[in-house]
Amino acid sequence: MSLWNWLFNPSGLTAHGFCLSWAPGLVALHAGSDALIGLAYFSIPLALAWFVRERRDLAYSWIVSLFVAFILACGTTHLFSILTLWVPVYGVEGMVKAITAALSIATAIALWPLVPKLLALPSPDQLRELNADLERRVSSRTAELQAALEQRDLLLREVYHRVKNNLQTVDALLHMQARRTTDPEAREGLGDLRGRVFALGLVHQQLMGSENLTTFDIAPFLKELSTNILQGGEHDGVTLSVAACPLQVGLDFAIPLGLLVTELVTNSLKHAFPGGVGHIAVTLAKGEDDKVLLTIADNGRGQSEAGSGLGASIIKGLVAQLDAVMRVVEDDGLKTEILAAAPLAA
């Protein structure tokens, strides 16, 4: 007997329906039951395959593949049970059952060692408890960090406050010394020094009042600084205007910029208006390529007498500190332009 006949047309065998005496009720019962079982078996692997595809993080997903193959084989055996009711292909049915047996044994062998590992996985209740514990820890840690940040801010404000107060003390001492000095040149030097100290103190005052304690808007700072310089001497005939764009700056940018404004405005007050009448314009504008342009312009006599003094040395040092470029133009007065890189946003 050939293998083909043994599998598909074994001689001397009859279909399974013969054993049921071809009773319509029994044949329909067996065929319908096997059909429903087969359909159920074929639907389960589809659900398992979809579940594994959606849950890429599923542990031991390979065991699901074995179950899928095993269940598909089981469903196929039921389909052949229907076929053998009319066609005696018991050889093929036996081969399908043999494959099913092999897959069932492989699944069982793989499953039993895996059971302890699966039991070790946390249950949904354990996961919820762990998640709740993690949330409590995160909340506690967040509260600790918030308290630490508030404490840091408090200490930082205290530092700014003390620095400002100390600079005010220095300013008061300089003022007392200037009043006792009879030398006009020394008194003028002390006055210039007081202006620089005021600029430093004003920076710390602005930082102390800012929200993030690291940056502040330069526009009101320049207005207050320039006004203080003008009011610090006998300059009733000189007017001042300040036009500054909103710009958030930090300590490293504000100090050299404030000192530059102090030096340049002071120079204009000293040398630009022999008659005591004139106007000084302070502007700060955003330029191209992330640059800012500081301009100090007056309508005085158009020349500076401080080109080689201490003030000039300070200005050059501050320009270098800002990594800026300075240009002086004499046109209906004196205009000094300083082009610097804009400070990085905090």
Coordinates of C-alpha atoms in Angstrom, one line a residue:
M1 CA 0.0 0.0 0.0
S2 CA 1.4 3.4 -1.0
L3 CA 1.8 6.2 1.5
W4 CA -0.8 8.2 -0.4
N5 CA -3.4 5.5 -0.1
W6 CA -2.5 4.8 3.5
L7 CA -3.0 8.5 4.4
F8 CA -6.0 9.4 2.2
N9 CA -7.7 6.1 0.9
P10 CA -6.9 3.2 3.2
S11 CA -8.5 0.0 1.9
G12 CA -11.0 -1.9 4.0
L13 CA -11.9 1.1 6.2
T14 CA -15.1 2.9 6.4
A15 CA -16.0 6.4 7.3
H16 CA -16.8 7.1 11.0
G17 CA -20.4 7.7 10.1
F18 CA -20.8 4.0 9.5
C19 CA -20.1 3.4 13.2
L20 CA -23.0 5.7 13.9
S21 CA -25.2 3.7 11.5
W22 CA -25.5 7.0 9.6
A23 CA -28.1 8.1 12.1
P24 CA -28.8 11.7 11.1
G25 CA -29.1 12.9 14.6
L26 CA -25.8 11.4 15.8
V27 CA -23.9 12.5 12.7
A28 CA -25.3 16.0 13.0
L29 CA -24.5 16.1 16.7
H30 CA -20.9 15.0 16.2
A31 CA -20.3 17.2 13.2
G32 CA -21.9 20.3 14.8
S33 CA -20.0 19.8 18.1
D34 CA -16.7 19.4 16.4
A35 CA -17.4 22.4 14.1
L36 CA -18.1 24.6 17.1
I37 CA -15.1 23.4 19.1
G38 CA -12.9 23.9 16.0
L39 CA -14.1 27.4 15.5
A40 CA -13.5 28.2 19.1
Y41 CA -10.0 26.8 18.9
F42 CA -9.2 28.9 15.9
S43 CA -10.5 32.1 17.5
I44 CA -8.5 31.8 20.6
P45 CA -5.0 31.9 18.9
L46 CA -6.2 35.1 17.1
A47 CA -7.0 36.8 20.4
L48 CA -3.7 35.6 21.9
A49 CA -1.7 36.8 18.9
W50 CA -3.4 40.2 19.0
F51 CA -2.7 40.5 22.7
V52 CA 1.0 39.7 22.3
R53 CA 1.3 42.2 19.5
E54 CA -0.3 45.0 21.5
R55 CA 1.8 44.2 24.6
R56 CA 5.3 44.4 23.4
D57 CA 6.5 44.5 27.0
L58 CA 4.9 41.2 28.0
A59 CA 7.3 38.9 29.8
Y60 CA 7.8 35.4 28.5
S61 CA 5.7 36.1 25.4
W62 CA 7.4 33.1 23.6
I63 CA 5.2 30.7 25.6
V64 CA 2.2 32.2 24.0
S65 CA 3.5 31.2 20.6
L66 CA 3.6 27.6 21.7
F67 CA 0.1 27.8 23.0
V68 CA -1.1 29.3 19.7
A69 CA 0.5 26.5 17.7
F70 CA -0.9 23.9 20.1
I71 CA -4.5 25.3 20.1
L72 CA -4.4 25.6 16.3
A73 CA -3.4 21.9 16.1
C74 CA -6.3 21.0 18.4
G75 CA -8.7 22.8 16.3
T76 CA -7.5 21.0 13.2
T77 CA -8.1 17.6 14.8
H78 CA -11.7 18.5 15.3
L79 CA -12.0 19.5 11.7
F80 CA -10.6 16.1 10.6
S81 CA -13.1 14.5 13.0
I82 CA -15.8 16.0 10.9
L83 CA -14.2 14.9 7.7
T84 CA -13.8 11.3 8.8
L85 CA -17.5 11.1 9.4
W86 CA -17.8 10.7 5.6
V87 CA -14.2 10.1 4.3
P88 CA -11.9 7.5 6.0
V89 CA -8.8 9.7 6.0
Y90 CA -7.6 8.3 9.3
G91 CA -4.0 8.4 8.3
V92 CA -4.0 12.2 7.9
E93 CA -6.1 12.5 11.0
G94 CA -3.6 10.5 12.9
M95 CA -0.7 12.6 11.6
V96 CA -2.5 15.8 12.8
K97 CA -3.1 14.2 16.2
A98 CA 0.6 13.2 16.3
I99 CA 1.6 16.8 15.6
T100 CA -0.9 18.0 18.2
A101 CA 0.6 15.6 20.7
A102 CA 4.2 16.8 20.0
L103 CA 3.1 20.4 20.4
S104 CA 1.2 19.7 23.6
I105 CA 4.2 17.9 25.1
A106 CA 6.5 20.7 24.1
T107 CA 4.1 23.3 25.6
A108 CA 3.9 21.3 28.9
I109 CA 7.7 20.9 29.1
A110 CA 8.2 24.6 28.6
L111 CA 5.3 25.6 30.9
W112 CA 6.1 23.8 34.1
P113 CA 9.6 25.4 34.6
L114 CA 8.0 28.7 33.7
V115 CA 5.2 28.6 36.4
P116 CA 7.5 29.6 39.3
K117 CA 8.8 32.6 37.3
L118 CA 5.2 33.6 36.4
L119 CA 4.1 33.3 40.0
A120 CA 7.0 35.5 41.0
L121 CA 5.7 38.3 38.8
P122 CA 3.8 41.0 40.8
S123 CA 0.0 40.7 40.7
P124 CA -2.2 43.7 39.7
D125 CA -2.8 44.4 43.4
Q126 CA 0.9 44.3 44.1
L127 CA 1.6 46.6 41.2
R128 CA -1.1 49.0 42.4
E129 CA 0.5 49.0 45.9
L130 CA 4.0 49.5 44.5
N131 CA 2.7 52.3 42.3
A132 CA 1.0 54.0 45.3
D133 CA 4.2 53.6 47.3
L134 CA 6.2 55.1 44.5
E135 CA 3.8 58.0 44.2
R136 CA 4.1 58.6 47.9
R137 CA 7.8 58.6 47.7
V138 CA 7.8 61.0 44.7
S139 CA 5.4 63.3 46.5
S140 CA 7.6 63.3 49.6
R141 CA 10.7 63.9 47.6
T142 CA 9.0 66.7 45.6
A143 CA 8.0 68.3 48.9
E144 CA 11.6 68.0 50.2
L145 CA 13.0 69.5 46.9
Q146 CA 10.4 72.3 47.0
A147 CA 11.4 73.1 50.6
A148 CA 15.1 73.0 49.7
L149 CA 14.4 75.4 46.8
E150 CA 12.5 77.8 49.0
Q151 CA 15.3 77.7 51.6
R152 CA 17.8 78.3 48.8
D153 CA 15.8 81.3 47.5
L154 CA 15.5 82.6 51.1
L155 CA 19.3 82.4 51.6
L156 CA 20.0 83.9 48.1
R157 CA 17.7 86.8 48.8
E158 CA 19.4 87.3 52.2
V159 CA 22.8 87.3 50.4
Y160 CA 21.7 89.9 47.9
H161 CA 20.2 91.9 50.7
R162 CA 23.4 91.8 52.8
V163 CA 25.6 92.7 49.8
K164 CA 23.3 95.6 49.0
N165 CA 23.4 96.8 52.6
N166 CA 27.2 96.4 52.8
L167 CA 27.5 98.4 49.6
Q168 CA 25.3 101.1 51.0
T169 CA 27.5 101.2 54.0
V170 CA 30.5 101.7 51.8
D171 CA 28.7 104.4 49.9
A172 CA 27.9 106.2 53.2
L173 CA 31.6 106.0 54.2
L174 CA 32.7 107.4 50.9
H175 CA 30.1 110.2 51.2
M176 CA 31.5 111.1 54.7
Q177 CA 35.0 111.0 53.4
A178 CA 34.1 113.2 50.4
R179 CA 32.6 115.8 52.7
R180 CA 35.7 116.0 54.8
T181 CA 38.0 116.2 51.8
T182 CA 39.1 119.6 50.6
D183 CA 41.0 118.5 47.6
P184 CA 38.6 118.9 44.6
E185 CA 40.2 116.2 42.6
A186 CA 40.0 113.7 45.5
R187 CA 36.4 114.7 46.1
E188 CA 35.6 114.1 42.4
G189 CA 37.3 110.7 42.5
L190 CA 35.3 109.7 45.6
G191 CA 32.1 110.8 43.8
D192 CA 32.9 108.6 40.8
L193 CA 33.6 105.7 43.2
R194 CA 30.2 106.2 44.8
G195 CA 28.5 106.0 41.4
R196 CA 30.2 102.7 40.8
V197 CA 29.3 101.3 44.2
F198 CA 25.7 102.4 43.6
A199 CA 25.6 100.5 40.3
L200 CA 26.8 97.3 42.0
G201 CA 24.2 97.7 44.8
L202 CA 21.4 98.4 42.3
V203 CA 22.2 95.1 40.5
H204 CA 21.8 93.2 43.7
Q205 CA 18.7 95.0 44.6
Q206 CA 17.1 94.1 41.3
L207 CA 18.1 90.5 41.7
M208 CA 16.7 90.4 45.2
G209 CA 13.3 91.5 43.9
S210 CA 13.2 89.2 40.8
E211 CA 11.1 86.1 40.7
N212 CA 13.9 83.6 39.8
L213 CA 16.7 85.4 41.7
T214 CA 19.0 85.0 38.7
T215 CA 17.8 87.5 36.1
F216 CA 15.9 90.8 35.9
D217 CA 14.7 93.3 33.3
I218 CA 17.4 95.7 32.4
A219 CA 15.1 98.5 31.2
P220 CA 14.0 99.8 34.6
F221 CA 17.4 99.2 36.0
L222 CA 19.0 101.5 33.4
K223 CA 16.4 104.2 34.1
E224 CA 17.0 104.2 37.8
L225 CA 20.8 104.0 37.4
S226 CA 21.0 106.9 34.9
T227 CA 18.6 109.1 37.0
N228 CA 20.7 108.5 40.1
I229 CA 23.9 109.6 38.2
L230 CA 22.2 112.8 37.1
Q231 CA 20.9 113.6 40.5
G232 CA 24.2 113.0 42.2
G233 CA 25.6 116.4 41.3
E234 CA 24.9 120.0 40.2
H235 CA 23.4 119.3 36.8
D236 CA 20.1 121.2 36.8
G237 CA 20.5 122.3 33.2
V238 CA 21.1 118.7 31.8
T239 CA 18.2 116.5 30.9
L240 CA 18.3 112.7 30.5
S241 CA 16.3 110.2 28.5
V242 CA 16.4 106.4 28.7
A243 CA 15.0 104.1 26.1
A244 CA 15.8 100.4 26.8
C245 CA 14.2 97.3 25.3
P246 CA 12.9 94.7 27.7
L247 CA 15.8 92.3 28.2
Q248 CA 16.4 89.7 30.9
V249 CA 20.0 89.8 32.2
G250 CA 22.0 88.1 34.9
L251 CA 24.7 89.2 37.3
D252 CA 27.6 88.6 34.8
F253 CA 26.0 90.9 32.2
A254 CA 24.3 93.5 34.4
I255 CA 27.4 94.5 36.4
P256 CA 29.7 95.4 33.5
L257 CA 26.8 97.0 31.6
G258 CA 25.7 99.1 34.6
L259 CA 29.3 100.2 35.2
L260 CA 29.7 101.2 31.5
V261 CA 26.6 103.3 31.7
T262 CA 27.8 104.9 34.9
E263 CA 31.2 105.7 33.4
L264 CA 29.9 107.0 30.1
V265 CA 27.1 109.1 31.5
T266 CA 29.5 110.5 34.2
N267 CA 32.0 111.4 31.4
S268 CA 29.3 113.3 29.5
L269 CA 28.3 115.2 32.7
K270 CA 31.9 116.2 33.4
H271 CA 33.1 117.1 29.9
A272 CA 30.3 117.6 27.4
F273 CA 28.5 120.7 28.8
P274 CA 30.8 123.5 29.9
G275 CA 27.8 125.8 30.0
G276 CA 25.9 123.4 32.2
V277 CA 23.0 122.8 29.6
G278 CA 22.5 119.8 27.4
H279 CA 20.9 116.4 26.9
I280 CA 22.1 112.8 27.4
A281 CA 20.3 109.9 25.7
V282 CA 20.8 106.3 26.9
T283 CA 19.4 103.6 24.6
L284 CA 19.6 99.8 24.6
A285 CA 18.3 98.0 21.6
K286 CA 18.4 94.5 20.2
G287 CA 20.4 94.2 17.1
E288 CA 21.0 91.4 14.6
D289 CA 22.7 88.1 15.2
D290 CA 21.7 88.0 18.9
K291 CA 23.5 91.3 19.7
V292 CA 22.5 94.2 21.9
L293 CA 23.6 97.8 21.2
L294 CA 24.2 100.2 24.1
T295 CA 24.4 103.9 23.0
I296 CA 25.3 106.8 25.2
A297 CA 24.9 110.1 23.2
D298 CA 25.1 113.7 24.3
N299 CA 24.7 117.0 22.4
G300 CA 27.6 118.6 24.0
R301 CA 30.9 119.9 22.6
G302 CA 31.7 116.6 20.9
Q303 CA 35.0 115.6 22.6
S304 CA 36.0 113.6 25.6
E305 CA 38.8 114.7 28.0
A306 CA 39.0 111.3 29.7
G307 CA 40.7 109.3 26.9
S308 CA 43.7 108.3 29.0
G309 CA 42.5 108.5 32.6
L310 CA 41.2 105.9 35.0
G311 CA 37.7 106.1 33.6
A312 CA 39.0 105.2 30.1
S313 CA 40.8 102.2 31.5
I314 CA 37.7 101.0 33.3
I315 CA 35.6 101.4 30.2
K316 CA 38.1 99.4 28.1
G317 CA 38.2 96.6 30.7
L318 CA 34.4 96.5 30.9
V319 CA 34.1 96.3 27.1
A320 CA 36.5 93.4 27.1
Q321 CA 34.6 91.7 29.9
L322 CA 31.4 91.8 27.8
D323 CA 33.4 90.7 24.7
A324 CA 32.0 93.7 23.0
V325 CA 33.0 96.2 20.4
M326 CA 33.0 100.0 21.1
R327 CA 32.8 102.8 18.6
V328 CA 32.9 106.5 19.4
V329 CA 31.4 109.0 16.9
E330 CA 31.6 112.8 17.1
D331 CA 28.6 114.3 15.4
D332 CA 26.6 117.1 17.0
G333 CA 28.0 115.9 20.3
L334 CA 29.6 112.6 21.3
K335 CA 28.0 109.2 20.8
T336 CA 29.5 106.0 22.1
E337 CA 28.2 102.7 20.8
I338 CA 28.9 99.3 22.4
L339 CA 27.8 96.2 20.6
A340 CA 27.8 93.1 22.8
A341 CA 26.4 89.6 22.6
A342 CA 22.9 89.3 24.2
P343 CA 22.8 87.4 27.5
L344 CA 21.6 83.9 27.4
A345 CA 18.0 83.4 28.5
A346 CA 17.7 81.9 31.9

